[in-house]
C-alpha positions in Angstrom: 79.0 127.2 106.7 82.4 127.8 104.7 83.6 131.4 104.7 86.7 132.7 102.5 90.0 131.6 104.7 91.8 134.6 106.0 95.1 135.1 105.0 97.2 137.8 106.3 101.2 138.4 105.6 103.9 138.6 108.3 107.6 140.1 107.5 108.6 136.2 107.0 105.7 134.5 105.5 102.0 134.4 106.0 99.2 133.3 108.7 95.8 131.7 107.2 93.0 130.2 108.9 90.0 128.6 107.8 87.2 128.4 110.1 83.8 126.1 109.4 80.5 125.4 111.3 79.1 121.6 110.3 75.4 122.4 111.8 73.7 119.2 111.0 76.7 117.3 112.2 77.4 119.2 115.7 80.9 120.3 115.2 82.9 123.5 114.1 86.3 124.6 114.0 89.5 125.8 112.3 92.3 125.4 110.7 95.8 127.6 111.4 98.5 127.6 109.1 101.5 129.2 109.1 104.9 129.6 107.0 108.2 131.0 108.8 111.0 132.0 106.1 113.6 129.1 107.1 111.1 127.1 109.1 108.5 125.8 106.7 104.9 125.4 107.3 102.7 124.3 110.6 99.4 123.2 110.8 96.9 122.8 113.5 93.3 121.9 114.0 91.1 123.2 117.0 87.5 121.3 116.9 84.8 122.5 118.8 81.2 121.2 119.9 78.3 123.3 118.4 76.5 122.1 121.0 78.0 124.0 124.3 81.2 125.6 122.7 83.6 123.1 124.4 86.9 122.2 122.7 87.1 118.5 122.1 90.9 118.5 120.8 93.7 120.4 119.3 95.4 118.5 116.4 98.8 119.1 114.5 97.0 119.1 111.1 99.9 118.3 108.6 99.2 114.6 108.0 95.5 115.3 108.3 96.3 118.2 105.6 97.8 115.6 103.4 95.3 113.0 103.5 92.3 115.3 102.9 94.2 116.9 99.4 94.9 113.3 98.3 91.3 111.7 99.0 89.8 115.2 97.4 91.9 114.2 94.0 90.6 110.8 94.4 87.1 112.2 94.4 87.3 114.5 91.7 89.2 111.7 89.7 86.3 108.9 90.0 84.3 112.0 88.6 86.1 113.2 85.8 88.9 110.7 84.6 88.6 108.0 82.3 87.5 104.4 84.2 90.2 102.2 83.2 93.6 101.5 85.0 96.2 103.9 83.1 99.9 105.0 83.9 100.0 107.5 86.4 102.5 110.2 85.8 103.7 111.7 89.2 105.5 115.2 89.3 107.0 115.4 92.5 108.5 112.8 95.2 107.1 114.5 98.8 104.3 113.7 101.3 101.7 115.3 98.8 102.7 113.3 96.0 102.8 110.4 98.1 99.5 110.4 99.4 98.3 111.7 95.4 99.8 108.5 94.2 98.1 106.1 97.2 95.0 107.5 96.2 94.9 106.4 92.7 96.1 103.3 94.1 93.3 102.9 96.2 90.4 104.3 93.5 92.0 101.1 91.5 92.9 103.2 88.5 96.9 102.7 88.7 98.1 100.2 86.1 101.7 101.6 86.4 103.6 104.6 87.7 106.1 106.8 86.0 107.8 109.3 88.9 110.0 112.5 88.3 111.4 114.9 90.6 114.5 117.2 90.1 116.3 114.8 92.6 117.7 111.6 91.5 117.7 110.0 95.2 114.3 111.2 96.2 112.4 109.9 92.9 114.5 106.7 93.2 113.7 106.4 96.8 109.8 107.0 96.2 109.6 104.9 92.9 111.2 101.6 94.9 109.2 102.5 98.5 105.3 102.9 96.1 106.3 99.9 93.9 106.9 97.6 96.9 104.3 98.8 98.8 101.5 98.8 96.1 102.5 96.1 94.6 102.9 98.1 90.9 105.1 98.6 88.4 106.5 102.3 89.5 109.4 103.8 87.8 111.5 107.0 88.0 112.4 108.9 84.9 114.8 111.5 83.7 112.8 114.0 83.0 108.7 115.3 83.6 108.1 115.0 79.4 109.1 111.1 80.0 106.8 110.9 82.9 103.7 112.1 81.3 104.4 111.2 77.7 101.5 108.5 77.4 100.0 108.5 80.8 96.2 108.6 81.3 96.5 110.5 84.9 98.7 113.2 86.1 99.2 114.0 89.8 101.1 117.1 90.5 102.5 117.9 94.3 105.2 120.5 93.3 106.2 123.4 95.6 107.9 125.9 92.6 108.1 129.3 91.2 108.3 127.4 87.8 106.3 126.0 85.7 106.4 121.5 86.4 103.6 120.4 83.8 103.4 122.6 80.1 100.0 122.4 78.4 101.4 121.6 75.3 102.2 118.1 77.0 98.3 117.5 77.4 97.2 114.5 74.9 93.6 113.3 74.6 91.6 111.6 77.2 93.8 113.2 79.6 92.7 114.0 83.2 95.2 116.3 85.3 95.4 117.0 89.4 97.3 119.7 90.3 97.8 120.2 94.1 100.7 121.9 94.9 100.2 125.8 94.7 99.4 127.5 97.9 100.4 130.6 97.0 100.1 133.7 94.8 104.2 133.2 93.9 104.1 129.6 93.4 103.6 127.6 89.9 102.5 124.3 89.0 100.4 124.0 86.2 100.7 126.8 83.2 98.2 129.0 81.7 97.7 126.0 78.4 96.5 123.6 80.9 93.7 125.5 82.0 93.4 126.9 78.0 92.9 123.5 77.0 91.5 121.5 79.7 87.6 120.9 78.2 86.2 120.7 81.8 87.6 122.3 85.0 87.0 122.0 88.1 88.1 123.7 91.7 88.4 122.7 95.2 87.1 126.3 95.9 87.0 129.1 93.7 87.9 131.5 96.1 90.4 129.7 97.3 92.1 129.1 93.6 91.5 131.8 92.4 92.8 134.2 95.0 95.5 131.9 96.4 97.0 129.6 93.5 99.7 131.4 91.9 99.3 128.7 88.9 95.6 130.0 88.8 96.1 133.9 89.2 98.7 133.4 86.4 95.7 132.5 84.2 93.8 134.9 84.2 93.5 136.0 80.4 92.9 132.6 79.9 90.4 131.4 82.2 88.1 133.3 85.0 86.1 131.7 88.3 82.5 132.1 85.9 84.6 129.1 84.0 85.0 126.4 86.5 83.0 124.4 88.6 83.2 123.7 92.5 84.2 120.2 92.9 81.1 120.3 95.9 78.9 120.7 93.4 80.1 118.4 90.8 79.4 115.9 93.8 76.0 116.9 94.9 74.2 117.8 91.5 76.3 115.5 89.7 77.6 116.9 86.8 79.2 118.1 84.4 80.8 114.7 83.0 83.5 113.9 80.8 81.5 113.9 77.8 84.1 111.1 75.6 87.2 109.8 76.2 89.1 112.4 74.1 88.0 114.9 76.6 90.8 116.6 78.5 89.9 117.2 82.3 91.5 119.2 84.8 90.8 119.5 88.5 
């Protein structure tokens, strides 16, 4: 049992919490977040036994939080993106894009990496850290057209009002995972992407579609009647990328 997350707005940011009730496997719970103008964002977990009520632990969630949204790409990637090892383009050098990149390490589908991120040291830093660690050529470029032009797979972790990936850089065969819009004011992805994305697929559509400022944005151009839960993509298992020229988007 999934309800809608509540979010509500304070004078310096918001509050949101997202409670479930896993029945069958005896636990239920929540998660808090919250953003502080200045401060940044906190996580937390409290999980509870169905069984007799009682709290088993209280977690800070922000590593959790960043582990789920990577492995979630990696899902929806095994399902919708071409099978063979590719380039990687990666928009964005924090945690998320991190843990974006380590999961397309791990699905086996990283050939090579291409990184950009407004920051010279930070896409340096994460280029030479990954490539060690992975044992893969990883690269940082000048620019996000450089990073993508080519690439079979884009991951996107990119906290912005503007716009980091144009749909006018979407080639053939091309899957897309954008992960970084929270909010109603942030951007990622722009309206083309979803315009020309031949399959599209959502964590949630409640969630997207009333909290992904990239999503909201795209309205005229694509609705929730459009795009299908990654949940169900999983359990009825479809749709499929149809060829290889097919562009996917989750």
């Amino acid at each position: 049992k999934l309800p809608p997350r509540t979010n509500i707005r304070t004078s310096t940011g918001f509050l949101r919490v997202g409670p479930v009730v896993m029945e069958n496997s005896g636990w239920m719970g929540f998660k808090a977040m919250n953003l502080a103008a200045g401060v940044g964002v906190r996580y937390q977990v409290h999980l509870y036994s169905v069984a007799d009520g009682d709290l088993k632990a209280i977690m800070d969630a922000q590593h959790l939080t960043t582990l789920r949204t990577g492995a979630t790409s990696a899902v929806a990637t095994r399902r919708l993106a071409r099978a063979a090892p590719t380039t990687v383009a990666v928009l964005g050098s924090g945690v998320e894009s991190r843990a974006q990149l380590e999961a397309m390490h791990v699905l086996g589908v990283v050939e090579r990496a291409r990184i950009y991120s407004p920051t010279p040291a930070n896409r340096e830093r994460f280029a030479a850290e990954c490539s060690k660690s992975m044992g893969v050529d990883i690269r940082a470029v000048g620019d996000a057209r450089a990073a993508v032009d080519g690439a079979g797979i884009i991951v996107a972790g990119v906290k912005s009002s503007e716009y980091a990936f144009l749909g006018q850089w979407l080639e053939p065969g091309m899957h897309v995972n954008s992960v970084g819009t929270a909010r109603p004011d942030q951007r990622e992805i722009d309206p083309e992407t979803f315009a020309r994305s031949d399959i599209v697929v959502v964590d949630t559509r409640h969630g997207v579609f009333n909290e992904a400022g990239d999503a909201i944005a795209a309205n005229d151009v694509i609705s929730p009647d459009d795009v299908h839960e990654l949940c169900a993509v999983v359990a009825d298992g479809g749709p499929e990328r149809g060829d290889d020229g097919q562009i996917t988007l989750f």
